Backbone as a ProteinNet text record, in pm:
[ID]
protein_1_A
[PRIMARY]
NVVEPDSMEMIYAMAVEKLAQIEVPERAHFVRSIYLELARVGSHLFGLWAYANMLGFDTVAQWAMYHRDLILDLFEELTGGRVYHIYIWPGGVRRDFPPGFKDKIVNTLHSIGGCVPDYDSTFFNNRLFYERANGIGKISQEQAKQWGATGQTLRATGMKFDIRKVEPYAAYSKVDWDVPVREDGDAYSRVWVIRDEMIESVHMIFKLLDAMPEGPVYNRIPNPFKWKVPKGDAYVRCESSRGELGLYMVSNGGDKPYRAHFRTPSYPNGLIILEKLLKNASIADVGNIMISLYVVAPEIDR
[TERTIARY]
8988.1	9120.8	9206.4	9225	9298.1	9447.1	9498.6	9641.1	9674.4	9588.5	9612.5	9477.7	9415	9284	9291.2	9411.1	9427.9	9379.7	9393.7	9343.5	9191.7	9126.2	8980.6	8942	9017.1	8993.9	9007	9109.5	9140.5	9028.4	8981	8879.5	8745.2	8717	8592.6	8597.7	8710.7	8725.7	8721.6	8787.2	8787.8	8646.9	8566.4	8430.1	8345	8353.9	8277.4	8324.1	8455.2	8509.6	8464.1	8453.3	8407.7	8259.8	8178.8	8035.5	8007.4	8080.2	8054.8	8144.8	8233.9	8326.1	8408.6	8470.6	8554.5	8698.1	8760.4	8900.6	8988.1	9091.1	9183.5	9308.4	9354.3	9476.3	9597.4	9688.7	9805.2	9888.6	9911.2	9991.6	9923.8	9791.7	9719	9740.7	9752.1	9780.5	9914	10013.9	10145.1	10139.1	10072.4	10061.2	9990	9883.7	9811.5	9902.9	9979.3	10066.8	10172.3	10233.6	10334.5	10272.6	10156.8	10083.6	10050.4	10002.2	9965.6	10087.4	10199.6	10319.7	10379.1	10369.2	10409.3	10322.6	10193	10102.1	10137.1	10180.2	10218	10341.2	10439.5	10559.5	10521.9	10438.8	10396.7	10319.9	10232.8	10155.3	10245	10341.8	10433.2	10521.3	10559.3	10636.7	10553.4	10424.2	10335.2	10324.3	10313.2	10308.8	10437	10550.8	10679	10687.3	10637.5	10633.7	10555.4	10437.2	10352.8	10420.5	10482.1	10543.7	10668.5	10754.1	10876	10841.8	10741.1	10698.6	10648.2	10573	10520.1	10631.5	10739.5	10851	10950.6	10932.8	11023.2	11141.6	11139.1	11244.9	11207.9	11220.8	11172.1	11244.7	11374	11450.5	11401.6	11381.8	11333.4	11193.5	11110	10975.1	10979.2	11068.5	11079.7	11133.2	11228.3	11276.6	11160.9	11083.1	10974.2	10871.5	10836.8	10738.4	10794	10922.8	10985.6	10983.1	11018.8	11021.8	10881	10783.8	10645.1	10602.9	10645.4	10611.9	10667.6	10781.6	10836.5	10742.9	10683.3	10585.4	10461.7	10416	10297.9	10323.6	10448	10482.7	10459.7	10495.3	10472.2	10323	10244.8	10100.3	10038.5	10088.3	10033.7	10059.6	10178.7	10210.1	10126.8	10106.6	10035.3	9884.6	9827.9	9681.7	9623.1	9707.1	9656.6	9622.8	9627.5	9595	9705.2	9724.4	9828	9774.8	9648	9591.8	9490.6	9384.1	9285	9315.1	9326.3	9380.4	9280.2	9181.6	9081.4	9152.4	9247.3	9331.4	9290.8	9261.9	9217.4	9065.5	9018.8	8874.8	8845.2	8718.6	8686.7	8737.5	8814.2	8869.3	9015	9074.3	9216.1	9249.9	9322	9359.2	9324.8	9322.3	9274.9	9367.5	9496.6	9592.8	9720.9	9798.5	9927.6	10031.3	10145.7	10255.2	10298.8	10314.4	10361	10508.5	10557.6	10699.1	10792.4	10891.2	10988.9	10944.6	10820.2	10768.6	10836	10868	10936	11070.6	11142.9	11271.8	11252.6	11144.9	11118.6	11087.3	11015.2	10989.2	11120.7	11206.2	11334.7	11419.2	11428.5	11509.7	11454.7	11322.7	11260.6	11288.2	11273.4	11295.2	11442.1	11532	11674.5	11703.7	11638.9	11657.6	11610.6	11494.6	11441.7	11525.7	11555.4	11632.9	11772	11830.3	11964	11970.2	11854.3	11850.6	11817.9	11798.2	11768	11875.8	12006.7	12107.9	12092.9	12049.9	12028.5	11910.5	11802.1	11687.3	11727.3	11806.9	11846.9	11934.6	12035.3	12128.8	12064.5	11972.5	11913	11792	11717.5	11592.1	11583	11582.6	11551.1	11652.5	11779.4	11881.2	11915	11832.3	11853.4	11801.3	11880.8	11842.3	11715.6	11695.3	11576.4	11448.5	11452.4	11337.1	11311.9	11417.6	11402.9	11341.8	11391.4	11343.6	11198.9	11156.4	11019.7	10919.1	10965.6	10871.5	10877.7	10990.3	11005.7	10911.1	10831	10739.5	10610.6	10594.1	10474.7	10365.9	10243.2	10131.5	10151.5	10201.1	10237	10115.1	10103.4	9998.7	10060.7	10000	10048.5	9986.5	10041.1	9986.7	9843.6	9817.2	9682.2	9583.7	9625.8	9539.6	9514.9	9618.7	9604.9	9501.7	9506.7	9409.5	9269	9260	9129.9	9062.5	9141.6	9086.9	9071.4	9106.9	9085.1	9194.7	9314.4	9424.4	9471.5	9510.8	9574.5	9691.8	9755	9861.9	9979	10038.5	10158.3	10131.6	10011.7	9978.9	9987.6	9941.3	9948.7	10089.5	10151.7	10284.6	10391	10366.7	10462.1	10460.9	10363.1	10360.1	10423.7	10479.8	10549.8	10471.5	10348.6	10266.4	10281.5	10323.3	10341.6	10209	10123.7	9994.2	9980.3	9965.7	9952.5	9864	9755.3	9661.8	9731.8	9834.3	9906.1	9972.8	9999.8	10060.5	9956	9863.2	9770.6	9657.7	9626.6	9519.6	9561.7	9662.8	9724.8	9625.8	9645.4	9567.4	9664.9	9613.8	9699.7	9819.2	9942.8	10061	10149.3	10092.5	10175.6	10230.3	10169.4	10221.7	10326.4	10352.9	10443.1	10589.5	10615.3	10752.7	10774	10900.8	10934.8	10950.5	10891.4	10906.4	10874.5	10912.9	10898.2	10802.7	10748	10659.5	10739	10775.1	10853.2	10771.1	10833.2	10768	10866	10810.9	10886.6	10817.1	10875.5	10826.9	10760.4	10787.8	10751.8	10613.3	10548	10411	10392	10498.3	10487	10501.5	10495.9	10507.6	10639.9	10745.3	10877.7	10875.5	10815.6	10808.5	10719.7	10608.2	10516.4	10581.5	10656.1	10722	10834.6	10904.1	11008	10947.9	10829.7	10764.4	10733.7	10688.8	10661.9	10789.6	10899	11027.5	11066.5	11056	11094.5	11004	10875.9	10782.8	10812.8	10854.2	10891.3	11005.4	11106.1	11220.8	11177.9	11093.4	11045.7	10961.9	10881	10799.5	10886.2	10992.4	11083.8	11145.9	11193.8	11251.5	11147	11024.5	10918.4	10886	10883.2	10853.3	10958	11085.3	11190.8	11167.4	11130	11105.1	10983.2	10879.1	10758.5	10786.4	10866	10901.1	10977.9	11068.5	11147.7	11061.8	10961.4	10881.4	10755.7	10723.7	10597.6	10591.8	10487.9	10476.5	10418	10427.7	10360.3	10213	10134.5	9994.2	9901	9770.2	9672.2	9663.6	9608.8	9593.4	9446.6	9356.9	9214.6	9130.7	9044.5	8948.3	8821.2	8808.5	8704.6	8563.6	8482.3	8342.7	8256.3	8174.9	8090.9	7992.1	7993.4	7899.9	7882.1	7983.9	7977	7864	7812.2	7704	7571.9	7561.1	7439.5	7466.4	7586.3	7627.6	7560.7	7509.6	7446.7	7528.1	7550.3	7622	7520.8	7546.1	7450.3	7418.9	7299.8	7261.3	7357	7381.8	7468.1	7538.6	7622.4	7702.4	7843.7	7937.1	8078.5	8151.1	8245.7	8335.1	8477.2	8548.1	8687.9	8770.2	8899.8	8987.2	9125.7	9196.1	9333.4	9412.3	9542.2	9630	9659	9584.5	9612	9737.2	9779.1	9900.4	9883	9758.5	9732.7	9683.3	9661.3	9614.8	9505.2	9431.7	9330.5	9214.9	9186.2	9074.9	8978.8	8855	8756.9	8636.1	8567.9	8446.6	8344.4	8226.4	8112.6	8019.9	7999.8	7918.5	7800.5	7683.5	7562.1	7511.6	7480.7	7423.4	7280.6	7189.1	7051.3	7025.5	7134.4	7122.6	7121.4	7153	7151.7	7289.4	7299.6	7426.1	7506.4	7460.4	7534.4	7511	7600.4	7583	7454.9	7385.1	7271.3	7320.7	7435.7	7494.2	7645	7717.4	7863.7	7906.8	7968.7	8012.1	8161.2	8236	8381.2	8426.4	8527.1	8596.2	8732.1	8752.5	8876	8968.4	9100.6	9194.2	9190.5	9155	9152.6	9033.8	8932.7	8815.1	8850.6	8910.7	8951.8	9065.6	9159.2	9272.2	9227.8	9134.1	9095	8985.6	8900.2	8788.6	8810.2	8877.6	8893.5	9031.2	9134.9	9270.6	9314.5	9287.7	9329.6	9265	9137.2	9068	9131	9165.4	9224.2	9364.5	9442.7	9580.4	9589.3	9488.3	9494.9	9453.5	9393.2	9357.7	9484.7	9492.3	9606.4	9736.1	9727.1	9847.2	9878.9	10004.9	10046.4	9994.1	9957.6	9912	10018.8	10144.8	10254.9	10263	10201.2	10208.9	10087.1	9988	9865.5	9896.2	9966.9	10002.3	10092.3	10183.5	10276.1	10199.4	10102.4	10025.5	9936.3	9865.3	9768.4	9835.7	9945.5	10011.7	10077	10130.5	10193.4	10090.7	9963.9	9857.2	9808.9	9859.7	9832.1	9683.5	9623.6	9480.5	9455.4	9363	9316.4	9167	9128.8	8992.3	8883.6	8898.2	8790	8759.2	8855.7	8828.6	8736.2	8725.5	8643.3	8498.6	8477.6	8343.4	8251.4	8129.8	8027.3	7905.6
10780.8	10722.5	10824.3	10802.2	10898.7	10900.3	10793.2	10785.5	10871.4	10868.4	10948.8	10988.9	11093.2	11136.1	11219	11253.4	11349.6	11296.2	11165	11107.2	11112.7	11107.3	11123.5	11263.7	11363.8	11500.1	11504.9	11435.5	11441.8	11382.6	11263.8	11202.2	11272.8	11329.8	11407.1	11528.2	11599.2	11714.4	11671.3	11559.8	11511.1	11477.8	11417.2	11380.4	11504.3	11602.9	11726.8	11799.2	11802.4	11868.9	11799.7	11668	11593.8	11620.5	11623	11647.1	11789.5	11885.5	12026.8	12082.2	11996.3	12036.5	12158.8	12149.1	12256.4	12234.1	12335.4	12329.4	12368.4	12290	12316.2	12384.3	12493.9	12560.6	12467.2	12489.6	12401.7	12398.1	12511.4	12512.9	12431.3	12437.5	12361.8	12211.9	12165.7	12023.8	11984.6	12069.1	12040.2	12046.3	12148.4	12160.4	12038.4	11994.6	11875.2	11752.8	11733.9	11616.4	11618.7	11733.9	11745.5	11715.8	11773.9	11753.6	11605.9	11539.2	11398.1	11308.6	11343.3	11262	11281.4	11401.3	11420.4	11334	11330.5	11246.8	11099.3	11057.7	10917.9	10881.9	10970.9	10945.6	10936.8	11029.3	11025.9	10900.6	10857.3	10735.3	10612.6	10605.7	10491.1	10487.9	10604	10608.2	10556.9	10588.1	10534.6	10383.1	10334.2	10190	10121.9	10185.5	10130.5	10129.4	10236.4	10240.1	10121.2	10096.3	9987.1	9852.1	9832.2	9702.4	9681.1	9782.3	9769.9	9750.6	9820.4	9807.1	9666.8	9610.3	9475	9371.6	9391.3	9296.2	9321.7	9430.6	9459.5	9546.7	9608.3	9702.1	9841.3	9860.1	9982.8	10107.5	10096.6	10212.7	10258.5	10163.7	10196.7	10257.2	10203.3	10256.7	10402.7	10433.7	10572	10664.4	10615.7	10695.5	10729.1	10625.8	10644.3	10744.7	10736	10829.2	10971.8	10983.9	11117.2	11178.1	11099.3	11151.7	11180.7	11101.9	11133.1	11266.7	11293.2	11420.9	11539.3	11520	11626.9	11658.2	11553.2	11573	11644.4	11602.7	11665.4	11812	11845.2	11985.9	12069.6	12012.7	12083.3	12103.4	11998.9	12009.6	12113.2	12115.9	12211	12355	12379.5	12514.8	12552.1	12455.1	12483.4	12494.3	12407.6	12395.9	12430.4	12432.8	12456.1	12329.7	12214	12086.5	11985	11898.6	11795.8	11666.7	11635.2	11509.1	11534.9	11606.4	11641.7	11782.9	11796.8	11920.3	12004.4	11941.2	12012.3	12111.4	12060.6	12146.6	12141.9	12021.8	12008.1	12025	12112	12124.6	12150.8	12137.5	12151.4	12283	12271.5	12389.2	12415	12340.1	12360.3	12326.7	12416.9	12398.2	12525.5	12513.7	12623.2	12743.6	12720.3	12830.9	12782.8	12876.3	12843.8	12820.4	12765.7	12749.4	12886.7	12904.2	13033.1	13055.2	13178.3	13206.7	13117.8	13060.3	12975.3	12832.3	12799.7	12665.6	12558.8	12593.1	12496.5	12456.3	12552.5	12521.2	12430.5	12451.6	12366.6	12223.4	12209.5	12075.4	12006.8	12077.5	12020.9	11981.5	12068.9	12039.9	11920.3	11912.4	11800.1	11668.6	11668.4	11544.9	11505.1	11601.6	11568.5	11506.1	11556.8	11501.3	11356.7	11329.5	11192.7	11103.2	11151.7	11071.1	11039.1	11129.6	11104.9	10991.1	10951	10841.8	10706.6	10702.8	10575.6	10470.1	10504.3	10402.3	10346.1	10429.4	10380.8	10284.8	10319.2	10228.6	10095.3	10103.5	9981.3	9892.1	9950.3	9869.1	9814.4	9892	9850.6	9760.7	9781.9	9707.9	9629.6	9697.7	9630.5	9523.1	9543.4	9442.2	9356.6	9365.6	9288.2	9146.1	9049.5	8909.6	8873.6	8936.3	8906.1	8946.9	9061.4	9103	9001.6	8958.2	8860	8730.3	8681.1	8553.4	8561.1	8677.2	8690.8	8720.3	8775.3	8819.5	8737.1	8676	8602.3	8482	8475.9	8363.9	8373.2	8475.8	8490.8	8564.7	8511.6	8577	8587.9	8482.8	8488.1	8467.3	8550.4	8534.1	8549.2	8482.3	8491.4	8613.1	8648.2	8760.8	8732	8609.1	8572.9	8582.6	8537.6	8550	8696.5	8777.1	8919.3	8985.8	8954.9	9013	8958.7	8829.3	8766.3	8820.3	8848.8	8893.8	9045.8	9117.3	9261.8	9344.4	9288.2	9362.3	9475.2	9584.3	9694.3	9742.6	9850.8	9908.8	9815.1	9824.6	9746.4	9596.3	9555.8	9413.1	9354.8	9429.2	9383.9	9399.9	9513.6	9539	9448.4	9396.9	9303.8	9167.7	9144.1	9019.8	9037.2	9155.2	9178.8	9255.5	9296.4	9366.1	9516.9	9583.5	9729.2	9797.5	9805.4	9870	9981	10103.3	10220.8	10320.5	10364.9	10456	10582.7	10626.2	10747.5	10731	10604.9	10576.6	10540.8	10449	10397.5	10495.4	10583.6	10682	10812.2	10880.4	10993.9	11105.4	11165	11280	11379	11496.2	11601.4	11622.9	11619	11645.6	11522.2	11403.6	11282.9	11247.7	11300	11273.5	11376.3	11473.9	11583.7	11556.3	11455.1	11422	11272	11233.1	11091.2	11028.6	10912	10838.1	10691.7	10606.6	10462.7	10404.6	10287.7	10215.1	10100.9	10109.3	10002	9874.1	9762	9631.9	9534.6	9430.1	9313.6	9190.8	9074.3	8958.5	8849.5	8841	8720.7	8723.4	8838.7	8844.2	8813.4	8821.9	8792.1	8920.6	8906.3	9023.5	9095.5	9019.8	9077.5	9168.7	9121.1	9200.3	9322.4	9306.5	9419.5	9533.7	9501.2	9605.7	9669.9	9591.8	9648.7	9744.9	9712	9802.6	9935.8	9932	10055.1	10138.2	10072.3	10142.5	10205.6	10127.6	10178.1	10292.8	10284.4	10390	10521.3	10514.4	10637.1	10708.4	10632.7	10691	10749	10676.1	10724.7	10851.8	10857.7	10976.9	11098.8	11079	11189.7	11243.4	11153.4	11196.3	11267.9	11215.7	11275.7	11417.3	11437.8	11570.6	11672.1	11632.5	11723	11762.7	11666	11694.4	11785.1	11760	11842.4	11986.2	12001.4	12136.2	12212.8	12143	12208.2	12246.6	12162.9	12184.4	12267.5	12299.2	12366.3	12506.8	12536.3	12669.5	12771.6	12897.2	13003	13008.1	13081.1	13097	13075.9	13083.4	13065.3	12919.3	12897.5	12761	12727.1	12815.8	12790.3	12856.7	12778.6	12830.6	12864.1	12988.6	13029.2	13000.1	12941.5	12911.6	13029.8	13088.1	13201.5	13161.7	13232.3	13211.9	13063.7	12998.9	12854.6	12815.1	12908.6	12875.5	12850.4	12901.9	12880	12795.5	12741.3	12668.4	12531.7	12495.6	12365.7	12286.3	12158.4	12070.7	12009.5	12011.9	11956.8	11809.8	11767.4	11627.5	11538.2	11420.9	11325.4	11235.7	11148.8	11063.1	11054.7	11022.4	11016.3	10916	10845.2	10757.7	10805.8	10827.9	10871	10782.1	10777.8	10697.5	10759.6	10730.8	10776.9	10669.1	10687.7	10592.9	10648.7	10601.6	10642.9	10571.5	10600.9	10537.7	10387.7	10338.9	10197.2	10124.7	10197.7	10134.5	10215.5	10150.4	10220.1	10266.1	10396.1	10455.8	10513.2	10464.3	10507.9	10572.3	10657.1	10722.5	10730	10674.5	10689.4	10793.8	10904.6	11014.7	11040.5	11060.4	11092.9	11228.6	11315.4	11445.9	11453.1	11504.4	11526.4	11673.3	11747.3	11888.6	11979	11923.6	12001.5	12049.6	12089.4	12143.8	12041.9	11917.4	11809.6	11680.1	11581.3	11456.7	11383.3	11331.1	11243.3	11106.9	11066.1	10935.7	10945.3	10889.8	10882.8	10748.6	10666.3	10532.9	10518.1	10478.6	10469.4	10325.1	10309.2	10181.2	10198.7	10139.6	10160.5	10039.8	10060.7	9948.1	9853	9902.8	9815.1	9719.9	9747.8	9660.5	9520	9503.9	9367.8	9314.2	9400.8	9353.9	9304.2	9377	9345.1	9242.8	9229	9135.1	9007.3	9017.6	8901	8838.1	8916.1	8861.1	8821.6	8906.7	8875.4	8747.1	8728.7	8606.5	8482.3	8490.4	8374.9	8345.1	8449.8	8427.9	8382.6	8415	8377.7	8233.7	8168.5	8028.2	7944.8	7871.6	7784	7861	7993.1	8071	8064.3	8081.4	8085.8	8213.8	8204.5	8322.5	8431.9	8390	8487	8564.6	8511.4	8576.7	8663.3	8666.6	8742	8890.7	8950.2	9091.5	9116.9	9025.2	9035	9046.1	8956.7	8954.6	9078.2	9109.1	9218.9	9352.9	9380.9	9509.9	9518.6	9406.9	9410	9430.5	9394.5	9420.2	9564.4	9639.9	9784.3	9811.4	9733.5	9746.2	9861.1	9949.9	10056.4	10034.1	10000.4	9956.7	10054.4	10186.5	10276.7	10270.7	10225.9	10212.7	10095	10001.3	9882.3	9908.4	9990.3	10014	10070.7	10021.3	10071.3	10119.6
11292.8	11315.8	11390.7	11518.7	11600.6	11567.1	11507.5	11475.8	11354	11252.9	11131.8	11072.2	11127.4	11076.8	10949.2	10907.1	10797.9	10663.1	10640.9	10516	10510.3	10627.3	10631.2	10582.7	10626.9	10578.7	10426.3	10376.4	10234.3	10149.5	10184.1	10098	10110.4	10227.2	10239.7	10146	10148.4	10059.5	9913.2	9880.8	9743	9694.9	9782.1	9743.8	9717.5	9805.9	9786.9	9660.8	9639.7	9520.7	9392.8	9397.8	9280.2	9253.1	9358.3	9342.2	9295.1	9351.6	9322.2	9212.8	9157.7	9050.6	9091.3	9207.5	9260.2	9216.1	9161	9122.7	9242.4	9266.1	9376.7	9321.7	9380.9	9332.7	9334.6	9241.4	9227.8	9355.5	9417	9539.8	9649.8	9655.6	9757.3	9740.3	9615.5	9592.1	9656.9	9641.8	9700.6	9852.9	9905.3	10050.8	10108.3	10041.1	10086.5	10088.6	9983	9975	10084.7	10107.9	10213.6	10349	10371.9	10497.3	10518.2	10413.5	10424	10444.2	10382	10400.8	10540.2	10594.9	10734.8	10825.7	10795.5	10874.1	10859.9	10740.7	10718.8	10802.2	10803.3	10884.2	11031.6	11078.5	11217.7	11252.3	11162	11184.4	11188.5	11096.2	11094.1	11218.7	11267.9	11392.3	11509.2	11508.1	11611.3	11598.9	11474.4	11452.9	11496.9	11468.6	11512.5	11664.7	11728.2	11875.2	11929.6	11873.9	11922.9	11903.5	11786.7	11757.6	11842.6	11850.8	11931.3	12078.5	12125.6	12264.5	12292.7	12197.5	12213.1	12221.6	12145.9	12146.1	12258.5	12333	12443.8	12407.6	12289.2	12250	12302.1	12431.9	12495.2	12445.8	12422.9	12376.5	12240	12149.6	12015.2	12022.9	12110.4	12127	12171.9	12264.4	12311.6	12202.4	12122.9	12009.6	11915.6	11880.8	11784.8	11836.2	11964.2	12019	12023.7	12054.9	12055	11915.1	11814.9	11678.5	11627.3	11670.5	11633.8	11694.4	11815.4	11878.8	11800.3	11734.4	11650.8	11534	11476.8	11370	11424.3	11542	11601.8	11635	11670	11693.7	11567.7	11452.1	11325.7	11301.8	11324.7	11305.3	11399.3	11522.4	11618.9	11574.4	11523.2	11476.1	11354.1	11264.9	11140.4	11160.2	11245.4	11253.1	11389.5	11493.2	11627.8	11702.5	11636.3	11700.2	11680.5	11778	11767.6	11705.7	11726.6	11678	11566.6	11597.3	11495.1	11445.1	11313	11258.1	11179.4	11117.8	11036.9	10943.7	10868.4	10784.4	10637.5	10587.6	10448.7	10445.4	10356.5	10338.5	10191.3	10150.4	10007.8	9950.6	9843.1	9777	9805.8	9898.8	9929	10071.8	10137.7	10278.3	10355.8	10488	10573.1	10571.6	10565.3	10562.9	10497.1	10446.6	10385.2	10495	10454.8	10550.3	10601.3	10731.4	10784.1	10750.3	10763.6	10734.7	10817.3	10749.8	10817.2	10840.1	10801.6	10830.8	10745.2	10620.2	10533.9	10593.9	10649.2	10712.2	10833.5	10907.6	11023.7	10981.1	10869.8	10817	10781.7	10708.8	10666.7	10787.5	10885.9	11004.6	11082.3	11093.2	11163.9	11092.9	10961.3	10885.9	10884.3	10883.7	10894.7	11030.9	11133.7	11267.9	11274.6	11214.8	11214.5	11124.2	11002.6	10908.4	10958.1	11036.1	11088.8	11188.3	11239.9	11338.2	11275.4	11142.5	11076.2	11102.6	11095.8	11128.4	11269.5	11363.9	11500.5	11506.3	11436.7	11430.2	11366.8	11260.3	11190.1	11277.1	11339.8	11418.2	11544.9	11603.8	11730.5	11711.8	11603	11587.6	11457.1	11343.9	11217.8	11180.2	11211.6	11182.1	11303.3	11405.1	11527.3	11508.4	11546.4	11527.5	11606.1	11720.7	11800.8	11727.5	11659.7	11579.1	11468.2	11401.9	11294.1	11345.9	11457.4	11509.9	11557.3	11606.6	11656.3	11545.3	11432.3	11328.8	11201	11171.4	11046.4	11042.1	10936.4	10918.1	10998.1	11079	11162	11083.8	11089.8	11021.8	10872.2	10810.9	10669.5	10580.2	10476.5	10376.4	10237.9	10141.2	10003.9	9935.5	9820.4	9745.4	9701.1	9662.6	9620.4	9736.5	9854.2	9972.2	10006.5	9996.8	10028.7	9938.3	9809.5	9716.4	9741.5	9767.8	9790.8	9916.8	10018.6	10147.2	10156.6	10051.9	10049.5	10112.8	10125.6	10188.2	10097.4	10158	10086.4	10171.1	10128	10208.5	10230.2	10349	10380.6	10376.7	10415	10416.3	10276.4	10177.2	10038.4	9982.6	10007.8	9951.1	10011.8	10130.8	10192	10124.1	10034.3	9957.5	9820	9793.6	9668.2	9564.1	9594.9	9496.3	9511	9403	9403.3	9371.8	9473.2	9454.9	9556.7	9507.1	9592.7	9519	9583.7	9518.3	9471	9543	9502.9	9366.9	9327.2	9196.8	9091.8	9125.4	9024.5	8994.9	9089.1	9071	9138.7	9083.5	9153.9	9187.2	9301.2	9345.8	9408.1	9447.9	9503.9	9409.8	9462.9	9379.3	9364.4	9385.4	9384.3	9246.6	9142	9007.4	8965	9049.9	9013.8	9047.4	9130.2	9168.1	9152.1	9139	9126.7	9264.7	9281.9	9407	9379.9	9471.4	9452	9555.3	9523.9	9615.4	9678	9805.1	9868.6	9882.6	9853.8	9871.5	9936.6	9993.4	10040.8	9984.6	10001	9927.3	10010.9	10139.7	10214.7	10278	10286.6	10334.8	10481.7	10561.9	10704.9	10786.2	10918.8	11006.1	10984	10963.3	10939.9	10817.2	10709	10585.7	10603	10674	10691.1	10768.9	10872.6	10950.9	10870.1	10789.4	10703	10599.8	10547.6	10452.7	10519.6	10644.7	10718.6	10729.7	10762.1	10773.2	10640	10531.8	10399.8	10354.5	10388.3	10348.7	10420.2	10545.3	10615.8	10543.8	10505.2	10435.8	10301.1	10228.6	10098.8	10115.4	10220.6	10244.9	10274.4	10350.4	10380.5	10251.6	10166.2	10039	9952.8	9953.6	9873.9	9921	10052.2	10106.2	10060.8	10063.7	10016.8	9870.6	9787.5	9645.7	9627.9	9706.1	9697.4	9740.8	9845.6	9891.9	9785	9716	9610.7	9490	9459.9	9338.6	9362.6	9486.3	9518.6	9458.7	9379.9	9318.4	9416.3	9378.8	9454.4	9412.7	9489.8	9453.6	9570.9	9545.3	9652.6	9696.4	9815.6	9867.2	9891.1	9848.7	9872.9	9765.1	9701.7	9605.3	9682.9	9719.9	9815	9762.8	9851.5	9820.8	9865.9	9777	9817.5	9927.5	10036.8	10147.6	10181.5	10238.1	10264.7	10359	10439.4	10532	10459.1	10336	10257.5	10133.2	10124.3	10004.7	9999.4	9883.5	9863.2	9761	9790.2	9697.2	9601.4	9471.5	9375.3	9402.2	9360	9375.4	9296.6	9350.4	9282.4	9380.9	9328.8	9415.5	9360.6	9447.3	9407.6	9495.7	9434.7	9511.3	9489.9	9598.1	9591.1	9682.8	9657.8	9743.4	9747.7	9855.6	9870.4	9943.4	9949.6	10019.2	10157.9	10256.6	10393.9	10443.1	10563.9	10616.2	10634	10637	10658	10533.3	10426.1	10303.7	10237.1	10148.4	10070	10158	10150.2	10222.7	10120.1	10120.2	10021.8	10087.4	10012.5	10061.3	9948.6	9975.1	9884.6	9945.1	9874.5	9925.8	9832.4	9892	9817.6	9864.5	9770	9801.3	9747.8	9829.4	9784	9753.1	9735.8	9704.3	9825.2	9941.3	10064	10104.6	10231.2	10281.3	10360.6	10362.6	10428.5	10352	10363.6	10288.2	10327.9	10227.2	10254.1	10299.5	10244.4	10277.8	10263.8	10359	10351.2	10407.5	10324.2	10366.8	10339.3	10441.8	10431.1	10410.1	10327.1	10310.3	10375.9	10491.9	10567.3	10556.2	10558.7	10547	10665.9	10784.1	10901.5	10901	10818.1	10815.6	10766.9	10646.9	10607.8	10693.6	10731.7	10812.3	10948.7	11011.3	11147.8	11160.6	11057.7	11066.3	10986.3	10873.7	10786.3	10803.3	10776.4	10776.1	10916.2	11014.3	11151.1	11199.9	11171.7	11214.9	11152.8	11025.2	10957.7	11010.6	11037.7	11081.8	11227.2	11307.4	11449	11475.1	11376.5	11394.6	11409.8	11519.4	11551.5	11577.1	11592.4	11622.8	11771.3	11804.3	11944.1	12009.3	12137.7	12211.4	12207.8	12212.9	12212.5	12081.6	11975.5	11844.6	11813.5	11901.7	11873.5	11854.1	11949.9	11937.6	11819.1	11795.2	11682	11550.4	11532.2	11408	11397.7	11504.7	11500.5	11473.4	11543.4	11525.1	11387.5	11338.1	11205.7	11095	11120.9	11023.9	11029.4	11127.7	11133.9	11157	11246.3	11273	11370.8	11334.7	11423.9	11445.2	11567.2	11596	11551.2	11571	11528.3	11378.8	11296.8	11153.4	11124	11218	11196	11233.8	11335.5	11389.1	11281.8	11279	11186	11265.6
[MASK]
++++++++++++++++++++++++++++++++++++++++++++++++++++++++++++++++++++++++++++++++++++++++++++++++++++++++++++++++++++++++++++++++++++++++++++++++++++++++++++++++++++++++++++++++++++++++++++++++++++++++++++++++++++++++++++++++++++++++++++++++++++++++++++++++++++++++++++++++++++++++++++++++++++++++++++++

């Protein structure tokens, strides 16, 4: 997933840690959560760019891409890469935050958060957005569960389901935060959930930064080039920016997985739900429905 590959890093590390019974330092849990929430904000800004661009809100699209670039600037400083970061690995993270990095996170998020009223007045509260998205691609909560929807697609039907809450990992149980939902299950509700989640992620990052303890960020593995993972299998899951991301990993006692199978949120959204919603839909609504379902094609490929 080129839009948000960081959750892939997370579940791979979680699977190896579960198989090898590796303990992750407490500070690393917080660093991971902050890193993943920054990735979520960046991913949602990319989704907002795509949706606003599709509807012809060019100014909003440019704002979203600019603010996403601010997030990528942070990733580049921390990891050396703007898109693929290779930051989370078994046992913790590759490096701690450099001096002054926490202040840069705060300043960046204040810059983005300060523009929320502009996004609201120009796009989210705009009647044209309402008229183009309200009632489009509507699904019920029962349909969402039956078709395997997770993430914004499910929460837009009113169901408060988020892996970070129901099966906490990293440091998500260490701070208070809420799961944003909407009720109508249409494109309008799905895009609003994305907006609300960005704001919630920003608030969560501030809380995580305040609560983050001192200490190491990596439980060093002796001679990783010769390290073997014990035989066994493990299933882990996390809440990626698009919904539930799962990984089933099998180890035969070697230095690489014998089997790794991913459960991606775009698979049900792009193959099952999209097909059902496009039947008898207007051609003008195809992009509207597809982008609001947050489909990323590489997650579907097998």
